[in-house]
């Protein structure tokens, strides 16, 4: 089960698409949209990322930093970000430790097969580091609109 609103967001350290390390605590004083997604360059994940890209100026105006997290590699993130001109940071959680910490890793089913993976979930974190809103079972097509409506 995903972490709930009202609690302090757990700190973590992960590499971005260039191999630079990011800690959530480095964003203290900023509002952060931390969005977990299953896999680079798949249809739903591409739709979600490109909607964030298309709405990026609105997030900037609202003072929101977007951080995407998936279990893909740094190289995969680099390719995905370049191919789709994504203006925000993608973090590589290759051992899915952060996804587990946030309660968004577990058993999924597709075409009758069970496998472990990321539950598409986003966390809106306030400047003090508290989770303000949790978006579970995200619809990639309208998630950016949903977040902007809340902001």
PDB file of C-alpha atoms in Angstrom:
ATOM      1  CA  UNK A   1       0.000   0.000   0.000  1.00  0.00           C
ATOM      2  CA  UNK A   2       1.303   3.436  -0.970  1.00  0.00           C
ATOM      3  CA  UNK A   3       2.356   5.922   1.678  1.00  0.00           C
ATOM      4  CA  UNK A   4      -0.435   8.262   2.704  1.00  0.00           C
ATOM      5  CA  UNK A   5      -0.788  12.046   2.738  1.00  0.00           C
ATOM      6  CA  UNK A   6       0.216  13.860   5.910  1.00  0.00           C
ATOM      7  CA  UNK A   7       3.449  11.971   6.597  1.00  0.00           C
ATOM      8  CA  UNK A   8       7.029  13.001   5.939  1.00  0.00           C
ATOM      9  CA  UNK A   9       8.235  11.731   2.549  1.00  0.00           C
ATOM     10  CA  UNK A  10      11.099   9.259   3.045  1.00  0.00           C
ATOM     11  CA  UNK A  11      14.438  10.598   1.883  1.00  0.00           C
ATOM     12  CA  UNK A  12      16.366   8.664  -0.756  1.00  0.00           C
ATOM     13  CA  UNK A  13      19.315   9.018  -3.097  1.00  0.00           C
ATOM     14  CA  UNK A  14      19.147   7.912  -6.746  1.00  0.00           C
ATOM     15  CA  UNK A  15      21.107   8.644  -9.934  1.00  0.00           C
ATOM     16  CA  UNK A  16      19.527  10.645 -12.737  1.00  0.00           C
ATOM     17  CA  UNK A  17      19.785  10.053 -16.489  1.00  0.00           C
ATOM     18  CA  UNK A  18      23.326  11.498 -16.439  1.00  0.00           C
ATOM     19  CA  UNK A  19      24.486   9.545 -13.390  1.00  0.00           C
ATOM     20  CA  UNK A  20      24.275  12.528 -11.012  1.00  0.00           C
ATOM     21  CA  UNK A  21      22.947  11.659  -7.566  1.00  0.00           C
ATOM     22  CA  UNK A  22      19.775  13.316  -6.281  1.00  0.00           C
ATOM     23  CA  UNK A  23      18.458  13.246  -2.719  1.00  0.00           C
ATOM     24  CA  UNK A  24      14.865  14.172  -2.034  1.00  0.00           C
ATOM     25  CA  UNK A  25      16.125  16.265   0.884  1.00  0.00           C
ATOM     26  CA  UNK A  26      18.029  18.426  -1.624  1.00  0.00           C
ATOM     27  CA  UNK A  27      14.629  19.710  -2.777  1.00  0.00           C
ATOM     28  CA  UNK A  28      13.667  20.984   0.690  1.00  0.00           C
ATOM     29  CA  UNK A  29      11.910  24.328   0.219  1.00  0.00           C
ATOM     30  CA  UNK A  30      10.416  23.247  -3.129  1.00  0.00           C
ATOM     31  CA  UNK A  31       7.157  21.530  -4.027  1.00  0.00           C
ATOM     32  CA  UNK A  32       7.958  18.203  -5.711  1.00  0.00           C
ATOM     33  CA  UNK A  33       5.809  15.959  -7.864  1.00  0.00           C
ATOM     34  CA  UNK A  34       7.406  12.534  -7.425  1.00  0.00           C
ATOM     35  CA  UNK A  35       5.915  10.224 -10.001  1.00  0.00           C
ATOM     36  CA  UNK A  36       6.600   6.499 -10.191  1.00  0.00           C
ATOM     37  CA  UNK A  37       6.095   4.812 -13.539  1.00  0.00           C
ATOM     38  CA  UNK A  38       6.687   1.230 -14.720  1.00  0.00           C
ATOM     39  CA  UNK A  39       8.928   1.432 -17.814  1.00  0.00           C
ATOM     40  CA  UNK A  40      10.597   3.859 -20.176  1.00  0.00           C
ATOM     41  CA  UNK A  41       9.219   4.190 -23.701  1.00  0.00           C
ATOM     42  CA  UNK A  42       6.108   2.058 -23.233  1.00  0.00           C
ATOM     43  CA  UNK A  43       2.779   3.487 -24.440  1.00  0.00           C
ATOM     44  CA  UNK A  44       1.280   4.520 -21.075  1.00  0.00           C
ATOM     45  CA  UNK A  45       4.540   5.785 -19.623  1.00  0.00           C
ATOM     46  CA  UNK A  46       5.321   7.772 -22.760  1.00  0.00           C
ATOM     47  CA  UNK A  47       1.844   9.346 -22.724  1.00  0.00           C
ATOM     48  CA  UNK A  48       2.232  10.311 -19.071  1.00  0.00           C
ATOM     49  CA  UNK A  49       5.755  11.736 -19.517  1.00  0.00           C
ATOM     50  CA  UNK A  50       4.857  13.668 -22.675  1.00  0.00           C
ATOM     51  CA  UNK A  51       1.827  15.215 -20.952  1.00  0.00           C
ATOM     52  CA  UNK A  52       4.102  16.401 -18.133  1.00  0.00           C
ATOM     53  CA  UNK A  53       6.463  17.729 -20.820  1.00  0.00           C
ATOM     54  CA  UNK A  54       3.662  19.558 -22.645  1.00  0.00           C
ATOM     55  CA  UNK A  55       2.423  21.096 -19.376  1.00  0.00           C
ATOM     56  CA  UNK A  56       5.922  21.778 -18.013  1.00  0.00           C
ATOM     57  CA  UNK A  57       5.667  25.582 -18.143  1.00  0.00           C
ATOM     58  CA  UNK A  58       2.540  25.406 -15.959  1.00  0.00           C
ATOM     59  CA  UNK A  59       4.441  23.329 -13.402  1.00  0.00           C
ATOM     60  CA  UNK A  60       7.280  25.854 -13.475  1.00  0.00           C
ATOM     61  CA  UNK A  61       4.824  28.720 -12.935  1.00  0.00           C
ATOM     62  CA  UNK A  62       3.353  26.814  -9.974  1.00  0.00           C
ATOM     63  CA  UNK A  63       6.861  26.271  -8.563  1.00  0.00           C
ATOM     64  CA  UNK A  64       6.702  22.477  -8.864  1.00  0.00           C
ATOM     65  CA  UNK A  65       9.745  20.289  -9.554  1.00  0.00           C
ATOM     66  CA  UNK A  66       8.922  17.055 -11.406  1.00  0.00           C
ATOM     67  CA  UNK A  67      10.948  13.921 -10.659  1.00  0.00           C
ATOM     68  CA  UNK A  68      10.132  10.694 -12.500  1.00  0.00           C
ATOM     69  CA  UNK A  69      11.236   7.348 -11.011  1.00  0.00           C
ATOM     70  CA  UNK A  70      11.257   3.910 -12.606  1.00  0.00           C
ATOM     71  CA  UNK A  71      13.362   0.757 -12.252  1.00  0.00           C
ATOM     72  CA  UNK A  72      14.979   1.395 -15.652  1.00  0.00           C
ATOM     73  CA  UNK A  73      18.718   1.975 -16.043  1.00  0.00           C
ATOM     74  CA  UNK A  74      20.491   5.297 -16.422  1.00  0.00           C
ATOM     75  CA  UNK A  75      21.085   4.488 -20.115  1.00  0.00           C
ATOM     76  CA  UNK A  76      17.402   3.733 -20.663  1.00  0.00           C
ATOM     77  CA  UNK A  77      16.437   7.024 -18.987  1.00  0.00           C
ATOM     78  CA  UNK A  78      18.918   8.932 -21.162  1.00  0.00           C
ATOM     79  CA  UNK A  79      17.428   7.468 -24.326  1.00  0.00           C
ATOM     80  CA  UNK A  80      13.817   8.016 -23.184  1.00  0.00           C
ATOM     81  CA  UNK A  81      14.466  11.611 -22.113  1.00  0.00           C
ATOM     82  CA  UNK A  82      16.307  12.481 -25.344  1.00  0.00           C
ATOM     83  CA  UNK A  83      13.806  10.766 -27.658  1.00  0.00           C
ATOM     84  CA  UNK A  84      10.813  12.571 -26.149  1.00  0.00           C
ATOM     85  CA  UNK A  85      12.537  15.887 -25.207  1.00  0.00           C
ATOM     86  CA  UNK A  86      11.605  15.559 -21.537  1.00  0.00           C
ATOM     87  CA  UNK A  87      12.597  18.703 -19.585  1.00  0.00           C
ATOM     88  CA  UNK A  88      12.533  17.108 -16.122  1.00  0.00           C
ATOM     89  CA  UNK A  89      14.728  14.677 -14.203  1.00  0.00           C
ATOM     90  CA  UNK A  90      14.340  10.899 -14.410  1.00  0.00           C
ATOM     91  CA  UNK A  91      15.758   8.815 -11.562  1.00  0.00           C
ATOM     92  CA  UNK A  92      16.949   5.205 -11.872  1.00  0.00           C
ATOM     93  CA  UNK A  93      15.615   2.982  -9.064  1.00  0.00           C
ATOM     94  CA  UNK A  94      17.134  -0.175 -10.567  1.00  0.00           C
ATOM     95  CA  UNK A  95      16.826  -2.253  -7.391  1.00  0.00           C
ATOM     96  CA  UNK A  96      13.295  -0.820  -6.793  1.00  0.00           C
ATOM     97  CA  UNK A  97      14.285   0.014  -3.204  1.00  0.00           C
ATOM     98  CA  UNK A  98      12.678   3.477  -3.317  1.00  0.00           C
ATOM     99  CA  UNK A  99       9.511   2.113  -4.958  1.00  0.00           C
ATOM    100  CA  UNK A 100       9.272  -0.402  -2.115  1.00  0.00           C
ATOM    101  CA  UNK A 101       9.935   2.336   0.468  1.00  0.00           C
ATOM    102  CA  UNK A 102       7.006   4.332  -0.969  1.00  0.00           C
ATOM    103  CA  UNK A 103       4.757   1.253  -1.157  1.00  0.00           C
ATOM    104  CA  UNK A 104       4.436   1.274  -4.942  1.00  0.00           C
ATOM    105  CA  UNK A 105       6.178  -2.003  -5.799  1.00  0.00           C
ATOM    106  CA  UNK A 106       4.395  -5.344  -5.843  1.00  0.00           C
ATOM    107  CA  UNK A 107       2.659  -8.092  -7.762  1.00  0.00           C
ATOM    108  CA  UNK A 108       0.875  -7.065 -10.947  1.00  0.00           C
ATOM    109  CA  UNK A 109      -1.111  -9.043 -13.489  1.00  0.00           C
ATOM    110  CA  UNK A 110      -1.124  -8.745 -17.256  1.00  0.00           C
ATOM    111  CA  UNK A 111      -2.657 -11.190 -19.707  1.00  0.00           C
ATOM    112  CA  UNK A 112      -3.054 -13.740 -16.918  1.00  0.00           C
ATOM    113  CA  UNK A 113       0.606 -13.563 -15.909  1.00  0.00           C
ATOM    114  CA  UNK A 114       1.819 -12.319 -12.542  1.00  0.00           C
ATOM    115  CA  UNK A 115       5.009 -10.312 -12.190  1.00  0.00           C
ATOM    116  CA  UNK A 116       6.502  -7.713  -9.867  1.00  0.00           C
ATOM    117  CA  UNK A 117       6.575  -4.099 -10.889  1.00  0.00           C
ATOM    118  CA  UNK A 118       5.774  -0.463 -10.154  1.00  0.00           C
ATOM    119  CA  UNK A 119       2.242   0.679  -9.400  1.00  0.00           C
ATOM    120  CA  UNK A 120       1.781   3.923 -11.322  1.00  0.00           C
ATOM    121  CA  UNK A 121       1.542   6.374  -8.404  1.00  0.00           C
ATOM    122  CA  UNK A 122       2.458  10.016  -7.781  1.00  0.00           C
ATOM    123  CA  UNK A 123       3.186  11.952  -4.610  1.00  0.00           C
ATOM    124  CA  UNK A 124       2.854  15.707  -4.278  1.00  0.00           C
ATOM    125  CA  UNK A 125       5.364  16.758  -1.609  1.00  0.00           C
ATOM    126  CA  UNK A 126       5.290  20.206  -0.004  1.00  0.00           C
ATOM    127  CA  UNK A 127       8.351  22.422   0.651  1.00  0.00           C
ATOM    128  CA  UNK A 128       8.677  21.002   4.186  1.00  0.00           C
ATOM    129  CA  UNK A 129       8.894  17.443   2.810  1.00  0.00           C
ATOM    130  CA  UNK A 130       5.389  16.298   3.797  1.00  0.00           C
ATOM    131  CA  UNK A 131       3.277  14.292   1.386  1.00  0.00           C
ATOM    132  CA  UNK A 132       0.288  16.507   0.560  1.00  0.00           C
ATOM    133  CA  UNK A 133      -1.473  14.285  -1.967  1.00  0.00           C
ATOM    134  CA  UNK A 134      -1.177  10.708  -3.221  1.00  0.00           C
ATOM    135  CA  UNK A 135      -2.425   9.779  -6.690  1.00  0.00           C
ATOM    136  CA  UNK A 136      -2.916   6.024  -6.990  1.00  0.00           C
ATOM    137  CA  UNK A 137      -3.909   3.960 -10.039  1.00  0.00           C
ATOM    138  CA  UNK A 138      -2.990   6.907 -12.220  1.00  0.00           C
ATOM    139  CA  UNK A 139      -4.520   7.242 -15.683  1.00  0.00           C
ATOM    140  CA  UNK A 140      -1.557   8.322 -17.853  1.00  0.00           C
ATOM    141  CA  UNK A 141      -3.808  10.215 -20.289  1.00  0.00           C
ATOM    142  CA  UNK A 142      -5.156  12.750 -17.790  1.00  0.00           C
ATOM    143  CA  UNK A 143      -2.797  12.606 -14.826  1.00  0.00           C
ATOM    144  CA  UNK A 144      -1.004  15.877 -15.588  1.00  0.00           C
ATOM    145  CA  UNK A 145      -4.355  17.669 -15.858  1.00  0.00           C
ATOM    146  CA  UNK A 146      -5.425  16.080 -12.561  1.00  0.00           C
ATOM    147  CA  UNK A 147      -2.303  17.344 -10.773  1.00  0.00           C
ATOM    148  CA  UNK A 148      -2.541  20.823 -12.283  1.00  0.00           C
ATOM    149  CA  UNK A 149      -6.206  21.062 -11.250  1.00  0.00           C
ATOM    150  CA  UNK A 150      -5.152  20.371  -7.655  1.00  0.00           C
ATOM    151  CA  UNK A 151      -2.384  22.980  -7.779  1.00  0.00           C
TER     152      UNK A 151
END
